[in-house]
Amino acid sequence: MAFPTETVYGLGANGLDAEAVEGIFIAKGRPRRNPLILHVATTLQARRLAAVWPDVAERLAGRFWPGPLTLILPRAPVVPDAVTAGLSSIALRMPSHPVALALIDRSGVPIAAPSANLSGSPSPTLAAHVLADLDGKIDIILDGGPTNVGVESTILDLTGERPVLLRPGGVTLEELEQVLGRVLVHDTAMPGKDTDAADTGPAGRESDPQGPAVAAGALSGLQAAPCPGTLFRHYAPRAEALVVTGDSREQQVKVREYLAGYPGRRVALMATAENAPVYVQMMTGGLPGVGRPPAGVVHVEVLGSRSRPEEIASHIFSALRRCDLAGAEAILMEAIPLSGMGLAVMNRLYRAAANRVI
Ligand code: TXA
Ligand code: MG
């Protein structure tokens, strides 16, 4: 059954029933080595699923639950192997969406749920996205309208000596640091840093002077295990996606150069509000009277102002899907600063682009 959460739609099953959990992997085409998050309705329920419940978990749950924060803790024996992919740890989260909470509460069990998309495709922020990916493969979709946050939960590993951010998400690094002090950031949480990004350069601070000082605390990648999920292809549209780095002015120049360099290519733009009017002008002003030009800019998505990353976060996954539907061969996605929700946004865009940048 698919259901809304405040982040993205989830595909849920009884998290204590290995057979039910197996059905999730089959429907999504998800690699068995990629473990699931268990969703709970109370902190007590979470404590029963963890082998230990440290004071730091209590403080974080008190501050951020219900909400978009997933805690990794040592797992209790009651959790089936199918959920954790055999790991000794478990991912726990209490969502804040009333439908999700009611579902967990009424079912009386923790609900194992990944995002309700086909493995590898953009996460679903509308019931229609779930239907597009999983029609015929699942029984029920609870339609709660568009999800609010738009990117998945923040994942914080509490199994080591110090908390480690594994995936940036709906709770920002800055918010975590208000509770915890300095938080270590795993390489896989940093946009563009987890794979062979060296050739193209990371999103990091050089290209974006407004980015936060996150990299200063970043781990070498050896001190903590990453999310297994980061090893797999993610958020990928059908079109070739590219991140456009730089400030607004540089981005405009790069987009123009790209269009000039690939005449005839059907290009969609995921643009900040600052630059979008220029691109809309390029699209509509191209060939007067002919309607949509045969090539060049075929579609523009306005993500929101680069000073409002939480607004941009709520648009990126639906924008990626619409760019595909518009028949784009390439999607150029404008980068934003890494502060606040910008870190989660850029983490997703770099993955969608397989770290390709211009
Ligand atoms: O907002 C969300 O987190 C959404 C909604 C539905 O709750 N769920 C979600 O699930 O994004 P999924 O499966 O798409 O992403 C969960 C991530 C995966 O990358 C997985 O590898 C990681 O959590 N994960 C699960 N258990 C883990 C563990 N024990 N240690 C490290 N990472 C883990
Ligand atoms: Mg997912």
Tab-separated table of C-alpha atoms in Angstrom, residues 6 10 75 254:
chain	number	residue	atom	x	y	z
A	6	GLU	CA	5.340	14.787	4.740
A	10	GLY	CA	6.017	5.607	0.894
A	75	ARG	CA	18.721	-3.217	15.731
A	254	LYS	CA	26.592	28.304	-19.328
